[in-house]
mmCIF file of C-alpha atoms in Angstrom:
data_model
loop_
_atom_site.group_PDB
_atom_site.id
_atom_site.type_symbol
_atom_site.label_atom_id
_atom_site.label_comp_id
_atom_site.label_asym_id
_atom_site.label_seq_id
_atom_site.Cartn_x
_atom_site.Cartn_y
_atom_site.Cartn_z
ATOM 1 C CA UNK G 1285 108.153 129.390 71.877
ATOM 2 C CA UNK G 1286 104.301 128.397 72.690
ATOM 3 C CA UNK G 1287 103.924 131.813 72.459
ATOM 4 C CA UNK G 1288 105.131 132.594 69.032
ATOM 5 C CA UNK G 1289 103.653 129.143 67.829
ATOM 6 C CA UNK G 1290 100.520 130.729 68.847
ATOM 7 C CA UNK G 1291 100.901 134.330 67.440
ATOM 8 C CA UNK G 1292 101.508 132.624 63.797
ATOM 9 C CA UNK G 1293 98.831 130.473 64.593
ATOM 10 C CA UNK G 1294 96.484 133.717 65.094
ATOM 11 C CA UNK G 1295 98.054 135.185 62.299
ATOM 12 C CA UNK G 1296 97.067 132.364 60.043
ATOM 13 C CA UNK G 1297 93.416 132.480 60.926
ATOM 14 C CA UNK G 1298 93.069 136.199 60.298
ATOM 15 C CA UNK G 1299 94.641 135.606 56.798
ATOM 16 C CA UNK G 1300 91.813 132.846 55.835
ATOM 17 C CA UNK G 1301 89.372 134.717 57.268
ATOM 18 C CA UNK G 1302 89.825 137.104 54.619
ATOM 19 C CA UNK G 1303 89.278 134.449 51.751
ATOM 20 C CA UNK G 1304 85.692 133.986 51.869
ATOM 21 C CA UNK G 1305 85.179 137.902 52.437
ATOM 22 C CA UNK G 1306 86.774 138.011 48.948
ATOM 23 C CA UNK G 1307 84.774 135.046 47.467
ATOM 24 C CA UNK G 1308 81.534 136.285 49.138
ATOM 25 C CA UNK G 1309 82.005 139.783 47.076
ATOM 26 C CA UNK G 1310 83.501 138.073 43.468
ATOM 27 C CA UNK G 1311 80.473 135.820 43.489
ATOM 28 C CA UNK G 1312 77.835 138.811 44.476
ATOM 29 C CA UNK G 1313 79.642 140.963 41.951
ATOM 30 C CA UNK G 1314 78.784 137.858 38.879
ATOM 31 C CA UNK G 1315 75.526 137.392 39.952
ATOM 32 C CA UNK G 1316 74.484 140.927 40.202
ATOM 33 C CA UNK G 1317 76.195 141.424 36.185
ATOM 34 C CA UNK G 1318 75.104 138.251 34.766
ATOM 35 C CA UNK G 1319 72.384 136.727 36.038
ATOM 36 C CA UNK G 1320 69.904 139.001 38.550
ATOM 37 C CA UNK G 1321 70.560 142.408 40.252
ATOM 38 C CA UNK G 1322 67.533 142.489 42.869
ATOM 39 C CA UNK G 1323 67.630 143.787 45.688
ATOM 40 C CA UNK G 1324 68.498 140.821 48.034
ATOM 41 C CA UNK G 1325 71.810 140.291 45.433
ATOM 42 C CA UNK G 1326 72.261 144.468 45.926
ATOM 43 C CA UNK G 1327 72.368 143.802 49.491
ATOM 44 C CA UNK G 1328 73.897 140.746 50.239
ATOM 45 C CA UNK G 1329 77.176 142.311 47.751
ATOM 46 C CA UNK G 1330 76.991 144.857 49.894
ATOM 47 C CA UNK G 1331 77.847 143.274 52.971
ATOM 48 C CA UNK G 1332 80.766 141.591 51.639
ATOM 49 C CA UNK G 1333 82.286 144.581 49.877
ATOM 50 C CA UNK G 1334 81.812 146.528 53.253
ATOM 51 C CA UNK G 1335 84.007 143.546 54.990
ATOM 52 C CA UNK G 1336 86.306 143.402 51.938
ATOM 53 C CA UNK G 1337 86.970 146.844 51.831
ATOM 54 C CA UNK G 1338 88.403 148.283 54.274
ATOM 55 C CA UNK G 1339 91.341 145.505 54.214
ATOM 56 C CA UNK G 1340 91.731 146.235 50.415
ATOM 57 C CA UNK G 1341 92.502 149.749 51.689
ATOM 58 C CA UNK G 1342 95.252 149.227 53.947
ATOM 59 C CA UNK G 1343 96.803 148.044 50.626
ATOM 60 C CA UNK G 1344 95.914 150.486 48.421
ATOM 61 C CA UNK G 1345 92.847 153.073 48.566
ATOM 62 C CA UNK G 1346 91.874 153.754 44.626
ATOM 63 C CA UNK G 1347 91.019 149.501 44.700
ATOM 64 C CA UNK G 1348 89.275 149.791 47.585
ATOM 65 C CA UNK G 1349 87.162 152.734 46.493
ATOM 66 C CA UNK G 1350 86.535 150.957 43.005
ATOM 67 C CA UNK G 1351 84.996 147.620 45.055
ATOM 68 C CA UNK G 1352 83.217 149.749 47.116
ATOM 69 C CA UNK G 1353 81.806 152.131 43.940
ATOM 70 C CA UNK G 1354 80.898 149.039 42.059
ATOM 71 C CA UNK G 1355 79.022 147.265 44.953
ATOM 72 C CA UNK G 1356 77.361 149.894 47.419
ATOM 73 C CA UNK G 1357 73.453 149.786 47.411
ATOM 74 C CA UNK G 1358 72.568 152.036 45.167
ATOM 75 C CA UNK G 1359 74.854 151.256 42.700
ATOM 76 C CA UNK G 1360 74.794 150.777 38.901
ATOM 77 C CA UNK G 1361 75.365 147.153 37.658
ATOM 78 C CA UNK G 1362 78.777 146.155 38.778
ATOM 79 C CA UNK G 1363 81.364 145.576 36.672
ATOM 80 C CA UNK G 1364 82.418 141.933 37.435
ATOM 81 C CA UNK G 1365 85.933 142.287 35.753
ATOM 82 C CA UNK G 1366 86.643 145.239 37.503
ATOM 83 C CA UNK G 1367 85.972 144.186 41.115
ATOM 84 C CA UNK G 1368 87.592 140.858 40.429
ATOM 85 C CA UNK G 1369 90.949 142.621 39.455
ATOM 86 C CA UNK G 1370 90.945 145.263 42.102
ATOM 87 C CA UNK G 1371 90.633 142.441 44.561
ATOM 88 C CA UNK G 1372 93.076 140.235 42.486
ATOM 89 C CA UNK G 1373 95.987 143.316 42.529
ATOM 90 C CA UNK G 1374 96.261 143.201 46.341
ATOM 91 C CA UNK G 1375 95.942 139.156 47.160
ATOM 92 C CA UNK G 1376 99.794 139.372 47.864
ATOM 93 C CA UNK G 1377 99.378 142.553 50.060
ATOM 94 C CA UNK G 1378 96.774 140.346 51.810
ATOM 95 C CA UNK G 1379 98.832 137.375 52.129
ATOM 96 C CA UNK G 1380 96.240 135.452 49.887
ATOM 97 C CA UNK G 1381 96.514 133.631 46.432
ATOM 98 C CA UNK G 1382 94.646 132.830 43.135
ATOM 99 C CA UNK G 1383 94.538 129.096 44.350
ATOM 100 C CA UNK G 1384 93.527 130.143 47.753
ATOM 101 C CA UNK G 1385 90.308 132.503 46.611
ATOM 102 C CA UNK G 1386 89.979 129.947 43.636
ATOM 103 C CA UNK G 1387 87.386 130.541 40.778
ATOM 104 C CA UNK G 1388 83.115 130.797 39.944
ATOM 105 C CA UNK G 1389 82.095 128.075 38.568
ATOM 106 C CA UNK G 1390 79.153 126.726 36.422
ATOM 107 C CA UNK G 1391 77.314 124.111 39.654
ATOM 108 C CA UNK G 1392 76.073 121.991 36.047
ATOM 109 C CA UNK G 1393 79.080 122.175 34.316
ATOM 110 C CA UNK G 1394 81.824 122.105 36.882
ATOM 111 C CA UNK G 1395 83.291 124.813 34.860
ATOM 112 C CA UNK G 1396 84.570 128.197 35.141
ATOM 113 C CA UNK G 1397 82.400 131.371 34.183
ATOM 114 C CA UNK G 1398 84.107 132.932 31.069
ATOM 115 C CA UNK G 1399 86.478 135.810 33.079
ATOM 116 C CA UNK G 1400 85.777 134.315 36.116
ATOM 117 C CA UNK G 1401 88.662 131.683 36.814
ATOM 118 C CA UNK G 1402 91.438 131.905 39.139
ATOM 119 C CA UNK G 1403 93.801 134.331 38.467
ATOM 120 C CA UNK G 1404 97.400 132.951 37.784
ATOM 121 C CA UNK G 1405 100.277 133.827 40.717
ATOM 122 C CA UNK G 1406 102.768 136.015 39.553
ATOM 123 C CA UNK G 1407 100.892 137.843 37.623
ATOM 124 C CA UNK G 1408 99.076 141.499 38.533
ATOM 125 C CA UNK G 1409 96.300 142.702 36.441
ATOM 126 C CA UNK G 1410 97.086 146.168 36.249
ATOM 127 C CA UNK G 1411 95.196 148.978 36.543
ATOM 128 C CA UNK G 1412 94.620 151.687 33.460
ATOM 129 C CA UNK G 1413 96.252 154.578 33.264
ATOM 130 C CA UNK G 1414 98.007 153.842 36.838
ATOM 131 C CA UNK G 1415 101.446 152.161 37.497
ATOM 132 C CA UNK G 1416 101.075 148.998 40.481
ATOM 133 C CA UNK G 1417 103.580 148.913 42.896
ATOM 134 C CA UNK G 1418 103.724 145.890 45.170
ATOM 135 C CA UNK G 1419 103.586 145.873 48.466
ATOM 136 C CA UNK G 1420 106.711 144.727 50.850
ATOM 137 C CA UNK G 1421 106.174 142.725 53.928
ATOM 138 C CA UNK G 1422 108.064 143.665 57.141
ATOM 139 C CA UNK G 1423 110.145 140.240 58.855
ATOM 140 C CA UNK G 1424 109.996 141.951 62.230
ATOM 141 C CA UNK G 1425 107.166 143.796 62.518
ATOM 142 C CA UNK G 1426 105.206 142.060 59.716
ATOM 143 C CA UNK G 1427 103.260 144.921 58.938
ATOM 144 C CA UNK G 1428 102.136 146.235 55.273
ATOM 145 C CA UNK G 1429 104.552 148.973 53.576
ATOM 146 C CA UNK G 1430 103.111 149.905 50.250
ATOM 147 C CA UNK G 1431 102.671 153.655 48.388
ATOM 148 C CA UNK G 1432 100.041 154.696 50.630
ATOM 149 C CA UNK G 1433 102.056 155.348 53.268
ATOM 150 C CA UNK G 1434 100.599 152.925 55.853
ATOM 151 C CA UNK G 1435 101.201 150.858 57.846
ATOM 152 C CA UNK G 1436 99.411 148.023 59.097
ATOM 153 C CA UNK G 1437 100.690 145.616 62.413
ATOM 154 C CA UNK G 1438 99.132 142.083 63.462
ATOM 155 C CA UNK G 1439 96.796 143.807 66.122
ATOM 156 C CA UNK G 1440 95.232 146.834 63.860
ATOM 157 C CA UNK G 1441 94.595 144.245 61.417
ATOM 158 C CA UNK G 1442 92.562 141.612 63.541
ATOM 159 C CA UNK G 1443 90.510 144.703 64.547
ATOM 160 C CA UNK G 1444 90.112 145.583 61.013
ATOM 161 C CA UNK G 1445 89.350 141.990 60.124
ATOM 162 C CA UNK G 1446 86.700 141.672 63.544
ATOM 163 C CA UNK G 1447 84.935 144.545 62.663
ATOM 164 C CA UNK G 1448 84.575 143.578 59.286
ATOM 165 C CA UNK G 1449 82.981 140.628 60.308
ATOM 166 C CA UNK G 1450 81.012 142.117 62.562
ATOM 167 C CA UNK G 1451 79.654 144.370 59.837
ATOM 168 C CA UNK G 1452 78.614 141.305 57.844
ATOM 169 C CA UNK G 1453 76.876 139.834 60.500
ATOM 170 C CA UNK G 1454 74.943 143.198 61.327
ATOM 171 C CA UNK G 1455 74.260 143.695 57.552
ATOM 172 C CA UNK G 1456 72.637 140.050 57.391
ATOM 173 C CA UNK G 1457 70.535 141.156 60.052
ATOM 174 C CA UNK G 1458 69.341 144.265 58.133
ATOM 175 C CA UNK G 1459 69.222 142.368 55.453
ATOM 176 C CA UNK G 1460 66.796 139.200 57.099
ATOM 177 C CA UNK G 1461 64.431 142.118 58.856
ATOM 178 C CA UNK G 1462 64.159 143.968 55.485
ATOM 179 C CA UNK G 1463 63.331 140.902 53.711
ATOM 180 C CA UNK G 1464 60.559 139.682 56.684
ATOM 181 C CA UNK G 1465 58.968 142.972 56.626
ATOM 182 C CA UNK G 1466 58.789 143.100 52.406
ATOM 183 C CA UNK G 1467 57.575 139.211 52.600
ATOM 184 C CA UNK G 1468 54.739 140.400 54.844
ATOM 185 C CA UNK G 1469 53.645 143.381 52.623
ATOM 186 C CA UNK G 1470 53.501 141.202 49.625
ATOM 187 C CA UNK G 1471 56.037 143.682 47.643
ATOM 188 C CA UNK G 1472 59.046 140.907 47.762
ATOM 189 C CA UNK G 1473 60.070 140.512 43.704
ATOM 190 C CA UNK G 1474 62.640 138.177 42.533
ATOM 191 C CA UNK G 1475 63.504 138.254 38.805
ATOM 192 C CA UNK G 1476 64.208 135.467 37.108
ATOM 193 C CA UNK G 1477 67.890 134.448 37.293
ATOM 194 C CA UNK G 1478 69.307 133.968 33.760
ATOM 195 C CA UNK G 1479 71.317 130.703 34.694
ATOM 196 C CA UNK G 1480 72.327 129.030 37.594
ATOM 197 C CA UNK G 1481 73.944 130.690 40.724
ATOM 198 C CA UNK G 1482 77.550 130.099 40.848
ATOM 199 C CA UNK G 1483 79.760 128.881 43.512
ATOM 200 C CA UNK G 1484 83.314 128.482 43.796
ATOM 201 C CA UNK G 1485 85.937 125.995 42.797
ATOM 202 C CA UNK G 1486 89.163 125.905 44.898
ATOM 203 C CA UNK G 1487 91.976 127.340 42.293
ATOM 204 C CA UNK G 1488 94.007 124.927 39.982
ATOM 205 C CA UNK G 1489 96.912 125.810 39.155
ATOM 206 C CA UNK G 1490 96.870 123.776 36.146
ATOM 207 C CA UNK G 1491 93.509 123.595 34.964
ATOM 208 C CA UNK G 1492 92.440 126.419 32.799
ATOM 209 C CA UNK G 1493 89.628 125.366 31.574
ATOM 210 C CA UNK G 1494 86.679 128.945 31.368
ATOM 211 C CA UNK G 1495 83.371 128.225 29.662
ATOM 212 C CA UNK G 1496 83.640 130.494 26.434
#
């Protein structure tokens, strides 16, 4: 019995370790639309999206590959809608919600970004042209069926989950040197942000409220 305790325990910790992967990218993904898209946005989006990623594609590959496309370095600017509802179509795959990821918000205003509040449960923005089939979770082996084909156990997805982290925390590392090294050589440029960075507001399932 301690021993299952402790397996959902485990369990629960991987699944909330996911949730500020996904906020990391959403808020990366507004900034780099809306307000600046240098380099340090570029790479810090980056990061997340390569932690976020490959967890999205256990669940389905064509979201995954549309988070990655829209936030790689190199990229064009992201589309902010379109990373937000390729996240938003697997939170149930990923054993997350709308309340748990929760919304950008306005740090003035204590409002929502217009498009960017919490997504309502039960409901699965679809994607065009393509029908969305939901995933089914396993009560014995509570691993990930969906129309990929794969499957995904407890232990395959803490290594997922580890490495993903660990590719964060070696990207921020990248990410400080590159910045020391341009600092030094005088070439670091910032352009001005066109409003104030966002942060996130735990979801609500009964406020509503966006800034229009």
């Amino acid at each position: 019995r301690q021993c299952d305790s402790l397996r959902l325990n485990k369990e629960n910790i991987e699944t909330n370790m996911q949730i500020p992967l996904v906020q990391g990218t959403l808020i990366q993904a507004y900034k780099r639309e809306f307000q600046s898209d240098n380099t340090i946005d570029e790479a810090k989006g980056a990061a997340f999206a390569a932690a976020i990623a490959p967890l999205v594609h256990e669940c389905s590959q064509s979201d995954a590959n549309i988070i990655w496309g829209n936030m790689r370095m190199g990229s064009e600017t992201p589309s902010f809608a379109e990373v937000k509802s390729a996240l938003e179509r697997n939170y149930e795959c990923l054993r997350i919600s709308c309340h748990n990821v929760g919304g950008v918000i306005d740090p003035l205003t204590s409002l929502y970004y217009s498009g960017a509040a919490p997504c309502v449960a039960g409901t699965v923005p679809t994607m065009p042209g393509a029908p969305v089939s939901s995933p089914t979770f396993s009560s014995t082996t509570n691993s990930v069926n969906n129309s990929s084909g794969g499957d995904s156990g407890p232990q395959n997805k803490a290594a997922i989950i580890g490495g993903s982290i660990g590719g964060v925390v070696g990207f921020g590392l990248i990410l400080i040197i590159v910045v020391i090294w341009r600092t030094k050589r005088g070439k670091e440029s910032r352009p001005a942000e066109k409003g104030n960075a966002p942060v996130f507001k735990a979801g609500e399932e009964s406020d509503d409220k966006e800034v229009l």
